[in-house]
Structures are given as structure tokens and as C-alpha cells.
Amino acid sequence: MTTTPAADPAAPVARPGLRGRKRERTRRSIADAAFRLFAERGFDGVTLAQIAAEAEVAPATVFTHYASKEEIFFSRRKEFADALPGAVVDARTGEELIEGLHGYYAGNARLVLTPEVEDASRTFARILLASPALHRFHTAVVDERRSMLLALLLDRAGPAGAEPVVRAELALFTGFADAAGATAFEAMRARLAAGAPLAEIEAVVRDILAAGFARLGRSYADCAFLDAPGPAPAPGEPVRLAAERLGTP
């Protein structure tokens, strides 16, 4: 890791960093206020104006940071997507790809199933399961993750990804892989909301993921279209290409 040189006190270079930290503190304050209200009143019983009042900011400030209550509720979804490119790019064979995706979903489950965040995870699960509006938005979140995975696989495939049959095969594989992860997460949320012990939930999630990805391994490990052609791409390139394909900044 390189050391950042000390900045000239007269230069304005430090200000963007300060603004960024202030912006992140404001975002976190809004999210924390929202979750307090969601936990007390339910997601559908809270308005953006009430969130602004709880966070002690103007309603316009809330809209500056979040487009909707749903965006606030799922504000951590980028954090859960960050490890997905590495799971795909680091794999050179179909077997390694399946192992990497298994590890990705298991790693996301571990982020939720730790004693330090247990209370927050249980509250999140209860709020999500009780709100039809959040159920609808969650479908879009799952579609977003699936689209990102498919985009990464198509870019990894290189020119072969443009062939209709290969694209179709990768789309099917994406659906099966994400279904294994989504099924484990659904079981996890249901048990979190019901108050099951963490150890029990961890075991259920582990078994569902193991069964799903073992089946994927038996079906797909030897499929040539899952092998990565040529040398490994440059760092950051798969993320950029996936974002371009999804039309995101």
C-alpha cells in the first residue's frame, strides 16, 4: 500500500475527501433513522418526511441521497455485490467458477450471520417479509444481481459469448446458480425472522448451498463454454464491462 503525500494546507485537494465523508455520514444517518422507524412502525407505515424528521435533515436531503424508501432499505446491496466479479474473473475453469460462486453466496451469508449484526439481520428479515412493497422491490434486486452475473460471464467468455447458443447456455447457468443462492437466502431470512438460533440457520444455509452447487458441479463442471479463454483480464476490467452492459455508471 502506498502512502499518500501530505497535502499543501493552501490547496483545496482535501475538500473532495471531506465532502465525501460528510456525504457518507449523512447517508448513514438517514439509513439508521429509517431503520429505527421501520422497526417500530413497519416499512409501509413510514413516510420519507418522517425519515427526514427522524434524521434531522430536510426532506430534500433525503431525496439527494435516496430515490425511495426501498432504496434506503436495500442501501447495502452494492456491498453484497462487490465480491461477485472476483468470483467470476479469478476462475479459469468451469469447476473453479462453480466453486467461486459457491464461495460468493456463502460469503454473503456470513456477512449476515454474525453475532455482531444478529439483531440488525433479524430486524431486516422481519421488515422485508412483512412488506409487499419490499417484496416487489426485492425481485428487482435479485434481477439486478442475476443480470450482473450474466454480464460478467458473457465478458469472460470473450467472442464466444456473442454466439446465440453460448449466450443461452450462460443465461441458463446464471439462472441455476443464482437460484441456488436465492433459495439459501430465502431460508435464511425466514429463520432469522422466526428467531431460530444462528448456528441452526448457518447449518441450513450451508446445506442448501452445498446441495445446489454440488448439483451444478455434476451438471456443468466439464462444459467447455464455462472455461475462460485466453489470459486473465486486467484488474477492474470485468467490473467496467459488466457495468457498461447493464447501463450503470
CSV table of C-alpha atoms in Angstrom, one decimal:
chain,number,residue,atom,x,y,z
A,1,MET,CA,0.0,0.0,0.0
A,2,THR,CA,1.4,3.4,-0.9
A,3,THR,CA,1.4,6.3,1.4
A,4,THR,CA,-0.5,9.5,0.3
A,5,PRO,CA,1.8,12.5,0.5
A,6,ALA,CA,0.8,15.3,2.8
A,7,ALA,CA,-1.3,17.9,1.1
A,8,ASP,CA,-0.4,21.6,0.9
A,9,PRO,CA,-2.6,23.4,3.5
A,10,ALA,CA,-3.3,26.1,1.0
A,11,ALA,CA,-4.5,23.7,-1.7
A,12,PRO,CA,-8.1,22.6,-1.9
A,13,VAL,CA,-7.3,18.9,-2.7
A,14,ALA,CA,-8.5,17.6,0.7
A,15,ARG,CA,-12.0,19.1,0.3
A,16,PRO,CA,-13.5,16.4,-2.0
A,17,GLY,CA,-12.5,13.8,0.6
A,18,LEU,CA,-14.1,15.8,3.3
A,19,ARG,CA,-17.2,16.2,1.3
A,20,GLY,CA,-17.3,12.6,0.5
A,21,ARG,CA,-17.0,11.6,4.2
A,22,LYS,CA,-19.7,14.1,5.1
A,23,ARG,CA,-21.9,12.7,2.4
A,24,GLU,CA,-21.4,9.2,3.7
A,25,ARG,CA,-22.2,10.2,7.3
A,26,THR,CA,-25.4,11.9,6.1
A,27,ARG,CA,-26.4,8.7,4.1
A,28,ARG,CA,-25.7,6.6,7.1
A,29,SER,CA,-27.6,8.9,9.4
A,30,ILE,CA,-30.6,8.7,7.1
A,31,ALA,CA,-30.4,5.0,6.8
A,32,ASP,CA,-30.1,4.5,10.6
A,33,ALA,CA,-33.1,6.8,11.2
A,34,ALA,CA,-35.1,4.9,8.6
A,35,PHE,CA,-34.4,1.5,10.1
A,36,ARG,CA,-35.4,2.7,13.5
A,37,LEU,CA,-38.8,3.8,12.2
A,38,PHE,CA,-39.2,0.7,10.0
A,39,ALA,CA,-38.6,-1.5,13.1
A,40,GLU,CA,-41.1,0.5,15.1
A,41,ARG,CA,-43.9,1.0,12.6
A,42,GLY,CA,-43.2,-1.3,9.7
A,43,PHE,CA,-41.9,-0.3,6.3
A,44,ASP,CA,-45.3,0.6,4.8
A,45,GLY,CA,-46.2,2.8,7.8
A,46,VAL,CA,-43.3,5.2,7.4
A,47,THR,CA,-43.0,8.1,5.1
A,48,LEU,CA,-39.9,9.8,3.7
A,49,ALA,CA,-40.9,13.0,5.5
A,50,GLN,CA,-40.9,11.1,8.8
A,51,ILE,CA,-37.5,9.7,8.0
A,52,ALA,CA,-36.2,13.2,7.3
A,53,ALA,CA,-37.5,14.4,10.7
A,54,GLU,CA,-36.0,11.4,12.5
A,55,ALA,CA,-32.6,12.0,10.8
A,56,GLU,CA,-32.9,15.8,11.5
A,57,VAL,CA,-32.4,16.7,7.8
A,58,ALA,CA,-34.6,18.4,5.2
A,59,PRO,CA,-36.8,16.1,3.1
A,60,ALA,CA,-34.8,17.4,0.0
A,61,THR,CA,-31.7,16.0,1.6
A,62,VAL,CA,-33.2,12.5,1.8
A,63,PHE,CA,-34.0,12.7,-1.9
A,64,THR,CA,-30.5,13.8,-2.6
A,65,HIS,CA,-29.2,10.5,-1.3
A,66,TYR,CA,-32.0,8.1,-1.9
A,67,ALA,CA,-34.7,7.9,-4.6
A,68,SER,CA,-37.2,6.0,-2.4
A,69,LYS,CA,-37.7,4.2,0.8
A,70,GLU,CA,-36.9,0.9,-0.9
A,71,GLU,CA,-33.5,2.3,-2.0
A,72,ILE,CA,-32.8,3.2,1.7
A,73,PHE,CA,-33.8,-0.3,2.8
A,74,PHE,CA,-31.6,-2.0,0.3
A,75,SER,CA,-28.8,0.5,0.5
A,76,ARG,CA,-26.2,-2.2,1.3
A,77,ARG,CA,-26.8,-4.2,-1.8
A,78,LYS,CA,-23.7,-2.9,-3.5
A,79,GLU,CA,-21.6,-4.2,-0.6
A,80,PHE,CA,-23.1,-7.6,-1.2
A,81,ALA,CA,-22.3,-7.4,-5.0
A,82,ASP,CA,-18.7,-6.3,-4.6
A,83,ALA,CA,-17.3,-9.8,-4.4
A,84,LEU,CA,-19.1,-11.2,-7.4
A,85,PRO,CA,-16.7,-10.0,-10.1
A,86,GLY,CA,-13.8,-11.7,-8.4
A,87,ALA,CA,-15.7,-15.0,-8.1
A,88,VAL,CA,-16.1,-15.0,-11.8
A,89,VAL,CA,-12.8,-13.5,-13.1
A,90,ASP,CA,-10.5,-15.5,-10.9
A,91,ALA,CA,-11.9,-18.8,-12.2
A,92,ARG,CA,-10.2,-20.3,-15.2
A,93,THR,CA,-12.3,-23.5,-15.5
A,94,GLY,CA,-15.9,-24.3,-15.0
A,95,GLU,CA,-15.1,-26.2,-11.8
A,96,GLU,CA,-13.3,-23.2,-10.4
A,97,LEU,CA,-16.2,-20.9,-11.5
A,98,ILE,CA,-18.7,-23.0,-9.6
A,99,GLU,CA,-16.5,-23.1,-6.6
A,100,GLY,CA,-16.1,-19.4,-6.7
A,101,LEU,CA,-19.8,-18.7,-7.0
A,102,HIS,CA,-20.5,-21.1,-4.1
A,103,GLY,CA,-18.0,-19.1,-2.1
A,104,TYR,CA,-19.6,-15.8,-3.1
A,105,TYR,CA,-23.0,-16.8,-1.8
A,106,ALA,CA,-21.6,-18.4,1.3
A,107,GLY,CA,-19.6,-15.2,2.0
A,108,ASN,CA,-22.6,-13.0,1.7
A,109,ALA,CA,-24.5,-15.3,4.1
A,110,ARG,CA,-21.6,-14.9,6.6
A,111,LEU,CA,-21.9,-11.1,6.4
A,112,VAL,CA,-25.4,-11.5,7.8
A,113,LEU,CA,-25.0,-14.4,10.2
A,114,THR,CA,-22.5,-13.0,12.7
A,115,PRO,CA,-23.3,-12.2,16.3
A,116,GLU,CA,-22.2,-8.6,15.8
A,117,VAL,CA,-25.1,-7.9,13.4
A,118,GLU,CA,-27.5,-10.5,14.5
A,119,ASP,CA,-30.1,-8.1,15.8
A,120,ALA,CA,-29.9,-5.9,12.7
A,121,SER,CA,-30.2,-9.0,10.5
A,122,ARG,CA,-33.3,-10.3,12.3
A,123,THR,CA,-34.9,-6.9,12.1
A,124,PHE,CA,-34.1,-6.6,8.4
A,125,ALA,CA,-35.7,-10.0,7.7
A,126,ARG,CA,-38.8,-9.3,9.7
A,127,ILE,CA,-39.4,-5.9,7.9
A,128,LEU,CA,-38.8,-7.4,4.5
A,129,LEU,CA,-41.1,-10.4,5.0
A,130,ALA,CA,-43.9,-8.2,6.3
A,131,SER,CA,-44.0,-5.7,3.4
A,132,PRO,CA,-45.5,-6.4,-0.1
A,133,ALA,CA,-43.7,-3.3,-1.4
A,134,LEU,CA,-40.3,-4.6,-0.3
A,135,HIS,CA,-41.1,-8.0,-1.8
A,136,ARG,CA,-41.7,-6.3,-5.2
A,137,PHE,CA,-38.5,-4.3,-4.9
A,138,HIS,CA,-36.5,-7.3,-3.8
A,139,THR,CA,-37.5,-9.0,-7.0
A,140,ALA,CA,-35.8,-6.2,-8.9
A,141,VAL,CA,-32.7,-6.5,-6.6
A,142,VAL,CA,-32.4,-10.2,-7.4
A,143,ASP,CA,-32.8,-9.5,-11.1
A,144,GLU,CA,-30.1,-6.9,-10.9
A,145,ARG,CA,-27.7,-9.4,-9.3
A,146,ARG,CA,-28.6,-12.1,-11.9
A,147,SER,CA,-28.0,-9.6,-14.7
A,148,MET,CA,-24.6,-8.6,-13.3
A,149,LEU,CA,-23.6,-12.3,-13.1
A,150,LEU,CA,-24.7,-12.9,-16.7
A,151,ALA,CA,-22.8,-9.8,-17.9
A,152,LEU,CA,-19.7,-10.9,-16.2
A,153,LEU,CA,-19.9,-14.4,-17.7
A,154,LEU,CA,-20.5,-13.1,-21.2
A,155,ASP,CA,-17.5,-10.8,-20.9
A,156,ARG,CA,-15.4,-13.7,-19.5
A,157,ALA,CA,-16.5,-15.8,-22.5
A,158,GLY,CA,-15.0,-13.4,-25.0
A,159,PRO,CA,-16.1,-13.6,-28.6
A,160,ALA,CA,-17.9,-16.9,-27.9
A,161,GLY,CA,-20.3,-15.0,-25.7
A,162,ALA,CA,-21.8,-13.4,-28.8
A,163,GLU,CA,-22.9,-16.8,-30.2
A,164,PRO,CA,-26.6,-17.4,-29.5
A,165,VAL,CA,-26.2,-20.9,-28.2
A,166,VAL,CA,-23.4,-20.0,-25.8
A,167,ARG,CA,-25.3,-16.9,-24.6
A,168,ALA,CA,-28.4,-19.1,-24.0
A,169,GLU,CA,-26.3,-21.7,-22.1
A,170,LEU,CA,-24.7,-19.0,-19.9
A,171,ALA,CA,-28.1,-17.5,-19.2
A,172,LEU,CA,-29.4,-20.9,-18.1
A,173,PHE,CA,-26.3,-21.4,-15.9
A,174,THR,CA,-26.8,-18.0,-14.4
A,175,GLY,CA,-30.4,-18.7,-13.5
A,176,PHE,CA,-29.5,-22.0,-11.9
A,177,ALA,CA,-26.5,-20.6,-9.9
A,178,ASP,CA,-28.4,-17.6,-8.6
A,179,ALA,CA,-31.5,-19.8,-7.8
A,180,ALA,CA,-29.2,-21.9,-5.5
A,181,GLY,CA,-28.1,-18.7,-3.7
A,182,ALA,CA,-31.5,-17.1,-3.6
A,183,THR,CA,-33.1,-20.3,-2.2
A,184,ALA,CA,-30.5,-20.4,0.6
A,185,PHE,CA,-31.1,-16.7,1.4
A,186,GLU,CA,-34.9,-17.1,1.5
A,187,ALA,CA,-34.4,-19.9,4.0
A,188,MET,CA,-32.0,-17.7,6.0
A,189,ARG,CA,-34.4,-14.8,6.2
A,190,ALA,CA,-37.4,-16.9,7.2
A,191,ARG,CA,-35.4,-18.4,10.1
A,192,LEU,CA,-33.9,-15.1,11.1
A,193,ALA,CA,-37.4,-13.6,11.3
A,194,ALA,CA,-38.7,-16.6,13.3
A,195,GLY,CA,-35.9,-16.3,15.9
A,196,ALA,CA,-34.0,-19.6,15.1
A,197,PRO,CA,-30.5,-19.8,16.6
A,198,LEU,CA,-27.7,-18.6,14.4
A,199,ALA,CA,-26.0,-22.0,14.4
A,200,GLU,CA,-29.1,-23.6,13.1
A,201,ILE,CA,-29.5,-21.0,10.4
A,202,GLU,CA,-25.8,-21.4,9.3
A,203,ALA,CA,-26.2,-25.1,9.0
A,204,VAL,CA,-29.4,-24.8,6.8
A,205,VAL,CA,-27.8,-22.2,4.6
A,206,ARG,CA,-24.6,-24.3,4.3
A,207,ASP,CA,-26.5,-27.4,3.4
A,208,ILE,CA,-28.7,-25.7,0.8
A,209,LEU,CA,-25.7,-24.1,-0.9
A,210,ALA,CA,-23.7,-27.3,-0.8
A,211,ALA,CA,-26.5,-29.3,-2.4
A,212,GLY,CA,-27.2,-26.7,-5.0
A,213,PHE,CA,-23.7,-26.2,-6.1
A,214,ALA,CA,-22.8,-29.9,-6.0
A,215,ARG,CA,-25.6,-30.4,-8.5
A,216,LEU,CA,-24.3,-27.6,-10.6
A,217,GLY,CA,-20.9,-29.2,-10.5
A,218,ARG,CA,-22.2,-32.5,-11.7
A,219,SER,CA,-24.1,-30.8,-14.5
A,220,TYR,CA,-21.6,-28.1,-15.6
A,221,ALA,CA,-18.1,-28.7,-14.4
A,222,ASP,CA,-17.0,-30.2,-17.7
A,223,CYS,CA,-18.8,-27.8,-20.0
A,224,ALA,CA,-16.2,-26.1,-22.2
A,225,PHE,CA,-18.3,-22.9,-22.5
A,226,LEU,CA,-17.7,-22.2,-18.8
A,227,ASP,CA,-13.9,-22.2,-19.2
A,228,ALA,CA,-12.3,-18.8,-19.6
A,229,PRO,CA,-10.5,-18.3,-22.9
A,230,GLY,CA,-7.1,-16.7,-23.1
A,231,PRO,CA,-5.2,-14.8,-20.3
A,232,ALA,CA,-6.9,-13.4,-17.2
A,233,PRO,CA,-8.3,-9.9,-17.8
A,234,ALA,CA,-6.8,-6.7,-16.3
A,235,PRO,CA,-7.9,-5.8,-12.8
A,236,GLY,CA,-11.1,-3.8,-12.9
A,237,GLU,CA,-11.9,-4.6,-16.5
A,238,PRO,CA,-14.8,-7.1,-15.8
A,239,VAL,CA,-16.5,-4.7,-13.4
A,240,ARG,CA,-16.3,-1.9,-16.0
A,241,LEU,CA,-17.6,-4.2,-18.8
A,242,ALA,CA,-20.4,-5.5,-16.7
A,243,ALA,CA,-21.5,-2.0,-15.7
A,244,GLU,CA,-21.5,-0.9,-19.3
A,245,ARG,CA,-23.6,-3.9,-20.3
A,246,LEU,CA,-26.1,-3.1,-17.5
A,247,GLY,CA,-26.1,0.6,-18.4
A,248,THR,CA,-24.9,1.6,-14.9
A,249,PRO,CA,-22.2,4.3,-14.1
